[in-house]
Coordinates of C-alpha atoms and ligand atoms in Angstrom, one line a residue:
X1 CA 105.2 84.2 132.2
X2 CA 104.0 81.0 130.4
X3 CA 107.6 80.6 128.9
X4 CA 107.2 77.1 128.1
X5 CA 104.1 77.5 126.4
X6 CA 105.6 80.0 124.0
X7 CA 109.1 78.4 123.0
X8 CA 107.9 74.6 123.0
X9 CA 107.8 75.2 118.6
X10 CA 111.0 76.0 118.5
X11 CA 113.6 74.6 121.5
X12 CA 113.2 71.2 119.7
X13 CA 113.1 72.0 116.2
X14 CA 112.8 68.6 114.0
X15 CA 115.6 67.2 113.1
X16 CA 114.5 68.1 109.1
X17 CA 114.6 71.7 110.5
X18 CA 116.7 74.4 109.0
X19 CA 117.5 77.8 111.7
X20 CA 115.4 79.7 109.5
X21 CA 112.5 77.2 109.2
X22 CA 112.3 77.3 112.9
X23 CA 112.2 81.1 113.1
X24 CA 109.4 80.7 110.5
X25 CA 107.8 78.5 113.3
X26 CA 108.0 80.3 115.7
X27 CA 107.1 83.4 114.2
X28 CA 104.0 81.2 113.5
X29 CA 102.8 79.4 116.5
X30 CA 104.4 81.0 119.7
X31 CA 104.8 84.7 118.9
X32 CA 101.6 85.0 117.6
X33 CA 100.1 83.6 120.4
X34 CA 102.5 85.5 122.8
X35 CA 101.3 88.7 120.8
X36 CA 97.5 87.9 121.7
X37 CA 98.7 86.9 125.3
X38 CA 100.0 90.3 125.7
X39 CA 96.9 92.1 124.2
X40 CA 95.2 90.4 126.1
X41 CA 97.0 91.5 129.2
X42 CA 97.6 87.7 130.1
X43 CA 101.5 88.4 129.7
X44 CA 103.3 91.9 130.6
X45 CA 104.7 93.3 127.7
X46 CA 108.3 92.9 128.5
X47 CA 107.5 89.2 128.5
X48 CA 107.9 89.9 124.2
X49 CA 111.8 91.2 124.4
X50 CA 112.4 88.5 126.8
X51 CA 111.5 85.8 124.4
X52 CA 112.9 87.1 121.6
X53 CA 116.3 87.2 123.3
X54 CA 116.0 83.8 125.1
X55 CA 113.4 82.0 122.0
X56 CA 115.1 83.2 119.0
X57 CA 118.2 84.9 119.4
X58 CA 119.8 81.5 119.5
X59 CA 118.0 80.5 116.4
X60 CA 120.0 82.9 114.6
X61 CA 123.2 82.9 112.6
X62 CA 125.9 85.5 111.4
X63 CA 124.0 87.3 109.0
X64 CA 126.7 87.6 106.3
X65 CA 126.4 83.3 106.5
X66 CA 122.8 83.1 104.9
X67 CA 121.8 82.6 101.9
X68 CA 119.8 84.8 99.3
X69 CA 116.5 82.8 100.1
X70 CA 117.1 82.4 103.9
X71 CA 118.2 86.0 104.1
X72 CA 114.7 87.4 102.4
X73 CA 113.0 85.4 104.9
X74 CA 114.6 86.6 107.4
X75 CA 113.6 90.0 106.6
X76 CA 110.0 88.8 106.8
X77 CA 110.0 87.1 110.5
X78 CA 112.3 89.9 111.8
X79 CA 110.7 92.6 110.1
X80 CA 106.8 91.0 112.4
X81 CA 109.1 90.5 115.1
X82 CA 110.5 93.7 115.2
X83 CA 106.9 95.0 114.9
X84 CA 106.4 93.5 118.4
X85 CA 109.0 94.7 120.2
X86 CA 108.1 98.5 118.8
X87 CA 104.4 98.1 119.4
X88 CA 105.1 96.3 123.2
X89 CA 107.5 98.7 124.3
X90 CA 105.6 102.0 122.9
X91 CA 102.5 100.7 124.9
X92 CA 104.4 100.2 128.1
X93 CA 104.6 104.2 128.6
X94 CA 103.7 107.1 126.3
X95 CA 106.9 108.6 126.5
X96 CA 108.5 105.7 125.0
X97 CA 106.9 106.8 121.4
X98 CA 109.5 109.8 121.7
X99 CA 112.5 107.2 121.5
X100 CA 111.5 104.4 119.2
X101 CA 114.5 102.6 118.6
X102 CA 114.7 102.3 122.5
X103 CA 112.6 98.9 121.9
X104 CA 115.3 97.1 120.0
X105 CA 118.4 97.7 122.6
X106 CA 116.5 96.3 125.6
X107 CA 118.0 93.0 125.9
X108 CA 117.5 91.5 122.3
X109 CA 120.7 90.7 121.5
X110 CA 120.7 87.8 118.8
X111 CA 123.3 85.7 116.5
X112 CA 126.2 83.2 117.7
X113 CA 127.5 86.8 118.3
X114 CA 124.8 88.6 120.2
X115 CA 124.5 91.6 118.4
X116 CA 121.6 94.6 119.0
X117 CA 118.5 93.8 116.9
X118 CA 118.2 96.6 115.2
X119 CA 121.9 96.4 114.2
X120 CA 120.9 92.8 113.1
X121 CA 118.7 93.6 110.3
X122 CA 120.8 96.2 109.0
X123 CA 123.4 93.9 108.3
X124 CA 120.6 91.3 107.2
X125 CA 119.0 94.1 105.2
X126 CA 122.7 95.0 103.4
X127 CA 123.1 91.4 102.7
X128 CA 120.2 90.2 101.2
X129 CA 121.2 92.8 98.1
X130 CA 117.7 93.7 97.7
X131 CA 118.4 97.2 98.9
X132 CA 115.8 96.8 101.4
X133 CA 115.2 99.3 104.0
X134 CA 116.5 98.7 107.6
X135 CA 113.0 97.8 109.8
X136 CA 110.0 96.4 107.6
X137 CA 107.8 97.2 104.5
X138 CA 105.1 96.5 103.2
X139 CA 107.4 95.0 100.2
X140 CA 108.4 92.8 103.0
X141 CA 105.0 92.0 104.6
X142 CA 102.9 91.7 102.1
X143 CA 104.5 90.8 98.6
X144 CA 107.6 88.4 99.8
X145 CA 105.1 87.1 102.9
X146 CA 102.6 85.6 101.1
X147 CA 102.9 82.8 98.7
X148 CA 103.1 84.0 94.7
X149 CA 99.8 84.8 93.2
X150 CA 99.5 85.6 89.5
X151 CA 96.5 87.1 87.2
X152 CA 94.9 85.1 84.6
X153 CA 93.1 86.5 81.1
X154 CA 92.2 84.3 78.3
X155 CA 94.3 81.4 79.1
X156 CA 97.8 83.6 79.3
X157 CA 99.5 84.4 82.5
X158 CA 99.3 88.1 82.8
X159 CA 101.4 89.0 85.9
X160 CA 103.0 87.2 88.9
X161 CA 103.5 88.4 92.5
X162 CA 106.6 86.4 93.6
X163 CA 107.0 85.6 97.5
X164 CA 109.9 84.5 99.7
X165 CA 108.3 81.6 101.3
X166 CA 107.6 77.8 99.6
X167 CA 105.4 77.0 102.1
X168 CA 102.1 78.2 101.0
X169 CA 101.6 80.0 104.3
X170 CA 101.7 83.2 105.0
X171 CA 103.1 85.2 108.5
X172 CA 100.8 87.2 110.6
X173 CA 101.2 89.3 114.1
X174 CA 98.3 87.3 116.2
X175 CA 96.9 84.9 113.9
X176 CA 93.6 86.2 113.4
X177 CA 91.4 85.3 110.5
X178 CA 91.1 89.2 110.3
X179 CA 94.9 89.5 109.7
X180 CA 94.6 86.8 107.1
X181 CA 91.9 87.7 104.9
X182 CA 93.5 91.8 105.1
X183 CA 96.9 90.3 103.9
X184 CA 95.2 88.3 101.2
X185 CA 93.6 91.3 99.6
X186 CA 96.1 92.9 100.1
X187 CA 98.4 90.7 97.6
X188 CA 95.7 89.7 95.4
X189 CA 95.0 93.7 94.6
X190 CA 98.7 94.2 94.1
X191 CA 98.4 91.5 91.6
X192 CA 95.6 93.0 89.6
X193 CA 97.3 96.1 89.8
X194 CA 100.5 94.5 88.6
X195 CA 98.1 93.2 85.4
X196 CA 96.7 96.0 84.2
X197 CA 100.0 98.3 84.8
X198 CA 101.5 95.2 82.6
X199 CA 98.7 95.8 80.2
X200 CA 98.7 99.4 79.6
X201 CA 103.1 100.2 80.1
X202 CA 104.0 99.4 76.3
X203 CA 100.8 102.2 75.2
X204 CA 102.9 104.1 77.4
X205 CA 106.0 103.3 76.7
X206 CA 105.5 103.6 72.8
X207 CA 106.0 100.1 71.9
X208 CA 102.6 99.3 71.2
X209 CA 100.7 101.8 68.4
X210 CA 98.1 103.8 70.0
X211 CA 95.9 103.8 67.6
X212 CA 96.0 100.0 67.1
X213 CA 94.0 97.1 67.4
X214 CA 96.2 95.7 70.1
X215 CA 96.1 99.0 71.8
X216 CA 92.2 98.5 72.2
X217 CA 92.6 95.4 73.0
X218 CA 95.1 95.8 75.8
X219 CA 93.0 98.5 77.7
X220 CA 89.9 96.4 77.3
X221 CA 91.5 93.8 79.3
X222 CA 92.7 96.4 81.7
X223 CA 89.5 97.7 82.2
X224 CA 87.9 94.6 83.2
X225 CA 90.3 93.5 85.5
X226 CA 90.5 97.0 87.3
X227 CA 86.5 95.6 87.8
X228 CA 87.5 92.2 89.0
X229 CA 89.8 94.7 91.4
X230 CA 87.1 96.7 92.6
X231 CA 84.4 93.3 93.0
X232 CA 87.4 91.5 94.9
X233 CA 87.8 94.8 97.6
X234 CA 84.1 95.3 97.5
X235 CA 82.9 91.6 98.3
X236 CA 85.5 91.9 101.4
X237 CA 83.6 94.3 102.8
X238 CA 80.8 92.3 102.5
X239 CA 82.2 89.2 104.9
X240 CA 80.5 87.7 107.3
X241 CA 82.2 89.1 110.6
X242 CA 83.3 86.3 111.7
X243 CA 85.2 85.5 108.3
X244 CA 86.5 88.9 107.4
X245 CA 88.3 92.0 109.4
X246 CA 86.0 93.4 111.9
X247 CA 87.0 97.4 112.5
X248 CA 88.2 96.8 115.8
X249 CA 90.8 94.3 115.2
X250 CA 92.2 96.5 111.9
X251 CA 92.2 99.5 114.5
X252 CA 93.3 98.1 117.8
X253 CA 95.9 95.2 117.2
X254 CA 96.7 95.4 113.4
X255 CA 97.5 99.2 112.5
X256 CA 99.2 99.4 116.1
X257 CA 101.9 97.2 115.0
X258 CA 102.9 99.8 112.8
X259 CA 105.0 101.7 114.6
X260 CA 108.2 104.0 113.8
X261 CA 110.9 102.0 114.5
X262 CA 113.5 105.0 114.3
X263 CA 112.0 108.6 115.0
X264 CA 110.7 110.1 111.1
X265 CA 111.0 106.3 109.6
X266 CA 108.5 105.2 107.2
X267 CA 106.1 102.4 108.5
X268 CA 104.4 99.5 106.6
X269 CA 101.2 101.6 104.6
X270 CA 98.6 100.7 101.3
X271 CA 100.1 104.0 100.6
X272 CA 103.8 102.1 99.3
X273 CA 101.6 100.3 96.9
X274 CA 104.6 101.0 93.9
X275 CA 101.8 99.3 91.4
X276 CA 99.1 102.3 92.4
X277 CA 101.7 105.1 92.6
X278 CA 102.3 103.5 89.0
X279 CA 99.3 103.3 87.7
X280 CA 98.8 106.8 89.2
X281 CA 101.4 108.0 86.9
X282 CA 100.8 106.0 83.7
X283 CA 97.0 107.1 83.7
X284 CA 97.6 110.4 84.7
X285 CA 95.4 110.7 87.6
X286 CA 98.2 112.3 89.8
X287 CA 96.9 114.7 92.5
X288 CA 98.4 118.0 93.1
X289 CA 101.9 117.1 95.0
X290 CA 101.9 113.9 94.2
X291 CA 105.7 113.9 93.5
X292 CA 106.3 115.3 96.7
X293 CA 104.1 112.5 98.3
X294 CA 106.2 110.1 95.9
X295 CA 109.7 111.4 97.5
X296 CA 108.3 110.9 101.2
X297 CA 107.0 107.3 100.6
X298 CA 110.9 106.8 99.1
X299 CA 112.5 105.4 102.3
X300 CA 109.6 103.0 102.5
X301 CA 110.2 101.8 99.1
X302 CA 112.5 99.3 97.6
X303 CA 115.2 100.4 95.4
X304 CA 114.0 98.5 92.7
X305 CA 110.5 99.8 93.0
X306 CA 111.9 103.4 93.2
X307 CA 113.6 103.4 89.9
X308 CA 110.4 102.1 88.2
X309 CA 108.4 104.7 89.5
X310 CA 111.2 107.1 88.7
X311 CA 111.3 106.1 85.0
X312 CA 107.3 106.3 85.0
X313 CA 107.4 109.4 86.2
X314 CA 110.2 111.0 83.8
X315 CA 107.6 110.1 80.5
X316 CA 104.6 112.0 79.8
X317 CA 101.2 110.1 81.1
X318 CA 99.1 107.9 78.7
X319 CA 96.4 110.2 78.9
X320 CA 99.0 112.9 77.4
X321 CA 100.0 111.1 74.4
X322 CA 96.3 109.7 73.5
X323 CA 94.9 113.6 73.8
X324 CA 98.3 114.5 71.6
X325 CA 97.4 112.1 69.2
X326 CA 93.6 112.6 68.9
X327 CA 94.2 116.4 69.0
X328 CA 90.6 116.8 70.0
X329 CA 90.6 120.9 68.5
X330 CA 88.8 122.3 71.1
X331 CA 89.1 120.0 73.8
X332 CA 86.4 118.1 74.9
X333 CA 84.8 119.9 77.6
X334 CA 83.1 122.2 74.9
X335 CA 82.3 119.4 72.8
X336 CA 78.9 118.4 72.2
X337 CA 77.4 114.7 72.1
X338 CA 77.1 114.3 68.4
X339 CA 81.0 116.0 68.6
X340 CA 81.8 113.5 71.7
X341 CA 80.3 110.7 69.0
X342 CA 82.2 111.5 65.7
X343 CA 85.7 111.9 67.7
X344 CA 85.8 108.4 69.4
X345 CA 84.3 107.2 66.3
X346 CA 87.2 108.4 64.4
X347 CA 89.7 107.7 67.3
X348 CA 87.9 104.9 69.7
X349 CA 91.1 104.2 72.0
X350 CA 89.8 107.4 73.5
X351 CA 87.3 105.9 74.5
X352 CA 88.8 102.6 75.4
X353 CA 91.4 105.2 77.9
X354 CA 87.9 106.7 79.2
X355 CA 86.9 103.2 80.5
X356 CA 89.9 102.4 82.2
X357 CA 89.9 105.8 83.9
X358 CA 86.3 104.9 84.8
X359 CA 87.3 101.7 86.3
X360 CA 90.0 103.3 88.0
X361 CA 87.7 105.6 89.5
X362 CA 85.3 103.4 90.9
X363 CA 88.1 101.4 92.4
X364 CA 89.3 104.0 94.4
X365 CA 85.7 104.5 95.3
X366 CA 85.3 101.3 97.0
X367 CA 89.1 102.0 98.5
X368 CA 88.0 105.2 100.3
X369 CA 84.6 103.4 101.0
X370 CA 86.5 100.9 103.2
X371 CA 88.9 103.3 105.0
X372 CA 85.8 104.7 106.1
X373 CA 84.2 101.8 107.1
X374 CA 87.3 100.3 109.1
X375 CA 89.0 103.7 110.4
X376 CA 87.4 106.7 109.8
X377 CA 84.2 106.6 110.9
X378 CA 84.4 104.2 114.1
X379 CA 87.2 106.4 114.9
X380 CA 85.2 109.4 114.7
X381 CA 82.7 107.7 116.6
X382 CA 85.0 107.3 119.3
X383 CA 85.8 110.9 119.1
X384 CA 82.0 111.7 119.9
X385 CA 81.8 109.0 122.6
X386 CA 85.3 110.6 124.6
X387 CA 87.5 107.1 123.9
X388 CA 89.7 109.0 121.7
X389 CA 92.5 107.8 120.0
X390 CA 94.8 106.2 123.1
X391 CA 96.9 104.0 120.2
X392 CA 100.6 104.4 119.9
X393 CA 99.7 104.4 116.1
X394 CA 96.9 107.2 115.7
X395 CA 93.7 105.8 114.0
X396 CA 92.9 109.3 112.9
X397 CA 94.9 109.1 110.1
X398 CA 97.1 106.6 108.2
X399 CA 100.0 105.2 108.8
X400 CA 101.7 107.6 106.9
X401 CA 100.0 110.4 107.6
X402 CA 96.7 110.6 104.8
X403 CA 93.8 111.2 106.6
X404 CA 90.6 111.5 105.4
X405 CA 90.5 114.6 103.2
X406 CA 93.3 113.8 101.9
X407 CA 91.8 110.4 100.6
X408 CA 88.4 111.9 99.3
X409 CA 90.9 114.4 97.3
X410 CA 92.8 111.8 95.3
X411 CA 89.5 109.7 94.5
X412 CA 88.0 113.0 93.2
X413 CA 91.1 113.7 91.3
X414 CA 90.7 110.4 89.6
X415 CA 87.4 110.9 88.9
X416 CA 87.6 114.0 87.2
X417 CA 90.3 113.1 84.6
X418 CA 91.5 114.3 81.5
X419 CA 88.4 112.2 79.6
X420 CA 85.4 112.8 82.2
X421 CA 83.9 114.4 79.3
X422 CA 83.3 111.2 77.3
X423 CA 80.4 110.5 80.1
X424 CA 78.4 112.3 78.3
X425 CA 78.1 108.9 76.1
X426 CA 76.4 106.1 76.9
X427 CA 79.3 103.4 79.1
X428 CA 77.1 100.5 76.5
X429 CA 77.8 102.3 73.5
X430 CA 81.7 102.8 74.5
X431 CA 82.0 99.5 75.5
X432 CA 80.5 97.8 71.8
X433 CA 82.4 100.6 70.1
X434 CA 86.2 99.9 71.6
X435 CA 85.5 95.7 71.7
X436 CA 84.9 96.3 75.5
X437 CA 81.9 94.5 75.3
X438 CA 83.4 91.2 73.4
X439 CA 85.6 91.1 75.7
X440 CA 83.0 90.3 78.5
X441 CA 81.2 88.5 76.9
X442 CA 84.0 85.9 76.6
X443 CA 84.8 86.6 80.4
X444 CA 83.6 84.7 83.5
X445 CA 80.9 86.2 84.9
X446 CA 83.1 86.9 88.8
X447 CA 86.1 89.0 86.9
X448 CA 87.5 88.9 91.1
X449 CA 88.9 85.3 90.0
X450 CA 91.4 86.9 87.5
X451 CA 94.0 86.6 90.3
X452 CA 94.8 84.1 92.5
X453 CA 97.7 82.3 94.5
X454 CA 100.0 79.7 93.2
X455 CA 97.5 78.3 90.0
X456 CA 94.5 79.1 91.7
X457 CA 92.8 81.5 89.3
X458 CA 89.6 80.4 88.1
X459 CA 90.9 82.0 84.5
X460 CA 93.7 80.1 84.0
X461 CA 92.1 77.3 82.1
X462 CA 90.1 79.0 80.2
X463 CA 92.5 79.0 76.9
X464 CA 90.9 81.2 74.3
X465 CA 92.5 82.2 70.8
X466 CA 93.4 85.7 72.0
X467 CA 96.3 85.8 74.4
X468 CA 96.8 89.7 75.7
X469 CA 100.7 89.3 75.9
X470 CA 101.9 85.7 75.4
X471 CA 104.4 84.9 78.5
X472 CA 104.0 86.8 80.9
X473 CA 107.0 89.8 81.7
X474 CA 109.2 89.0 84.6
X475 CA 107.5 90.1 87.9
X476 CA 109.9 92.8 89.7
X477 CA 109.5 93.8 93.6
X478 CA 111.1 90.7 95.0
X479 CA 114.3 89.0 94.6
Ligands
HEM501 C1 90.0 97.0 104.4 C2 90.8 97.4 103.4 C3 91.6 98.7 103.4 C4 91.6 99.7 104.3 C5 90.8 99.9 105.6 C6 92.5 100.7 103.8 C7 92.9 101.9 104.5 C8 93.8 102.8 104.0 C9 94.2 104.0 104.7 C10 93.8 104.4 106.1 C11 95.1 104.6 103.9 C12 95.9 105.9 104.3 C13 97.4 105.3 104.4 C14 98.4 106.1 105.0 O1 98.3 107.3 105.5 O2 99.6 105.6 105.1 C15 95.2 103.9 102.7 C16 96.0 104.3 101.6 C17 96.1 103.5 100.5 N1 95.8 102.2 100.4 FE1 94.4 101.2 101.5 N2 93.1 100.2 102.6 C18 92.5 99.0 102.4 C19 92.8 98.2 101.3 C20 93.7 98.5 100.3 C21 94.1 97.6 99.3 C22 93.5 96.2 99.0 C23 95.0 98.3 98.5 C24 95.7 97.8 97.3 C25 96.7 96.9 97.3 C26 95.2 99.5 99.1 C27 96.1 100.5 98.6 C28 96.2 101.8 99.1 C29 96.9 102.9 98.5 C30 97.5 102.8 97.1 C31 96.8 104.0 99.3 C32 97.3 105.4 99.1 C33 96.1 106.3 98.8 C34 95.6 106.1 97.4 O3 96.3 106.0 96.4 O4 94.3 106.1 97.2 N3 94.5 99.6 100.2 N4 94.4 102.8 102.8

């Protein structure tokens, strides 16, 4: 084994250099290319353990002796580094995927105390207050990995995505441009998400009037940025290959890193996204055992993002209160187009509510468009062609278990919602009718640059009389 070649980073940290900022370097440079060295069957698997132990285990403190900051970040490097050790040992022999948390006792003692890794970042874990679960999330590998990124409308900050890290980098498991660009989207569509459930919570909640200007207003806004959403995810399909994630790569080395690091544990999934499951619940698009699906994805989740979602969930859907509010007397499916026409007319933030649903439809559209494209089809293709499905992570379903029926369900759930009737008027006449259509007008024409990271929104200095929500509301999901 190259060992040199794969500690040099961090055996002679700078003399600047904090324990943690040399984890962070490591994590970086050697392990990453250790990671691809293994893939790439240049190193044997065991070669990842042994440099854990021998690389970083003396890198590491008592973890009751960090700070709050030091300790989050912790819970980032570990959290890819424990990703390794699962995803090397799994792969050295299939019976190893029957006894998981058999990858983390093999030598890796760390701290001045060595201590079993897995024992590590449960004490790491406990400290850090956060209430974070005991292996990683995507909490942890997304939102606190990447640097903050906030959403932009009309000159007024909207939402921000906090991260752990002040570095304006952002940790990967082999460096790839594919990993980079996946993790970007990623936290940019969390951010949008955050934006628009920021937008629409006080209709919700009751603090904004329903059948108010603002309440018009605020959905507009959502509206369009669940657009910008969709563009950003659907111009990521459209890379080049050589600048996006090829199917392969998403497949083969980044979905394989998500492995169980305890038997019945829940791995890092798009499907712990606490702003969808959210929105989900605000709009009322919730598919048939959704709470059920909601209680599984728990243990992934952090406690802070549970009780949110909890709260959500205890209050009756917007969609409830606007249809309780309208009283539409015979419902709307009966209603003809001149009917259709005189109740928005008399009550428009039906309307407005139709458009986001809309939005929200096509969103998840493009969502199940590219789980086809990167997993569902080239594995089925593999399936015809005898390859199969050899990963210790299966690519025949996600991580935590959706395949893809179960997708295709929940987009045709959330495009049949409570207002699908209202398509039976024209989107251009909805969209002058509920100020929709101002609203654009006044918008750049890519509504994907709503969010950015760290300032670089192409909205934010646009200043324009109309300010959705002044100040933005403290952003929740990291410490
Ligand atoms: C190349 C891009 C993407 C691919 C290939 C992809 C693939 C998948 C797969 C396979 C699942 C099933 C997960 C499981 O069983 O655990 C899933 C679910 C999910 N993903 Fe993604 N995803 C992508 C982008 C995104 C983005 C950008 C977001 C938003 C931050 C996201 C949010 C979700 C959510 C919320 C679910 C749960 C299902 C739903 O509500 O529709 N995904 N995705």
């Amino acid at each position: 084994m190259d060992t040199a070649r794969h500690e040099a980073a961090v055996v002679s940290p700078g003399v600047d250099d904090d324990p943690t900022a040399a984890v962070n370097r490591w994590v970086i440079g050697p392990m990453t290319a250790l990671n691809r060295d293994i893939l790439a069957g240049r190193e044997p698997p065991d070669a990842f353990p042994a440099m854990v132990q021998h690389a970083v285990g003396p890198l590491l403190d008592t973890p009751e002796r960090y700070g709050p900051r030091d300790t989050c970040q912790l819970l980032v490097l570990l959290g890819l580094v424990g990703a390794g050790l699962g995803r090397h040992f799994q792969e050295r022999h299939p019976a190893h995927r029957a006894t998981p948390e058999r990858a983390f006792d093999v030598g890796v003692g760390v701290g001045v105390e060595p201590i079993g890794f897995l024992e590590y970042f449960h004490r790491l874990a406990e400290h850090s207050g956060t209430g974070h679960p005991h292996r990683d999330t995507y909490a942890s590998l997304t939102r606190w990995n990447l640097p903050p990124s906030e959403a932009w409308w009309g000159g007024a900050r909207l939402a921000v995505l906090p991260g752990v890290f002040d570095d304006g980098a952002l940790r990967t498991y082999t460096a790839a441009v594919d990993e980079v660009r996946f993790f970007e989207l990623i936290k940019l569509s969390e951010t949008f998400e955050r934006a628009v459930n920021l937008a629409v919570g006080p209709l919700a909640d009751g603090s904004v009037d329903l059948l108010g200007a603002e309440a018009l207003h605020r959905l507009g806004v959502a509206a369009l940025l669940l657009e910008g959403m969709r563009k950003l995810n659907a111009d990521f399909a459209a890379l080049p290959p050589a600048e996006g994630l090829s199917a392969g790569h998403f497949m083969d080395v980044f979905r394989q890193f998500a492995v169980h690091w305890r038997p019945g544990d829940v791995p890092p999934s798009g499907a712990l996204d606490p702003e969808a499951l959210e929105r989900d619940l605000v709009l009322g698009t919730e598919a048939p055992g959704f709470r059920e699906h909601l209680h599984r994805m728990g243990p992934g989740l952090l406690p802070a993002e549970r009780d949110r979602l909890a709260a959500v969930a205890d209050v009756p859907a917007l969609t409830e209160l606007v249809l309780q509010r309208c009283d539409p007397e015979d419902g709307l499916a009966q209603a003809t187009q001149t009917q259709l026409r005189m109740l928005v007319g008399r009550f428009p933030v039906l309307a407005a509510l139709h458009l986001v649903l809309q939005a929200n439809a096509r969103m998840s559209g493009v969502h199940l468009m590219l789980s086809k494209r990167y997993l569902f089809n080239p594995q089925r293709a593999r399936d015809r062609s005898g390859y199969g499905d050899p990963g210790v992570v299966s690519n025949r379903r996600g991580t935590t278990g959706m395949d893809e029926t179960a997708l295709e369900h929940l987009t045709r759930v959330r495009q049949h919602h409570p207002l699908v009737a209202l398509r039976g008027l024209p989107t251009a006449e909805l969209e002058v009718l509920t100020g929709l259509a101002a609203l654009r007008a006044d918008a750049p024409g890519d509504l994907s640059a709503a969010v950015g990271f760290d300032g670089t929104s192409a909205l934010r200095q646009r200043p324009t009389a109309d300010d959705l929500t002044g100040p933005a509301r403290p952003a929740e999901g990291a410490p």
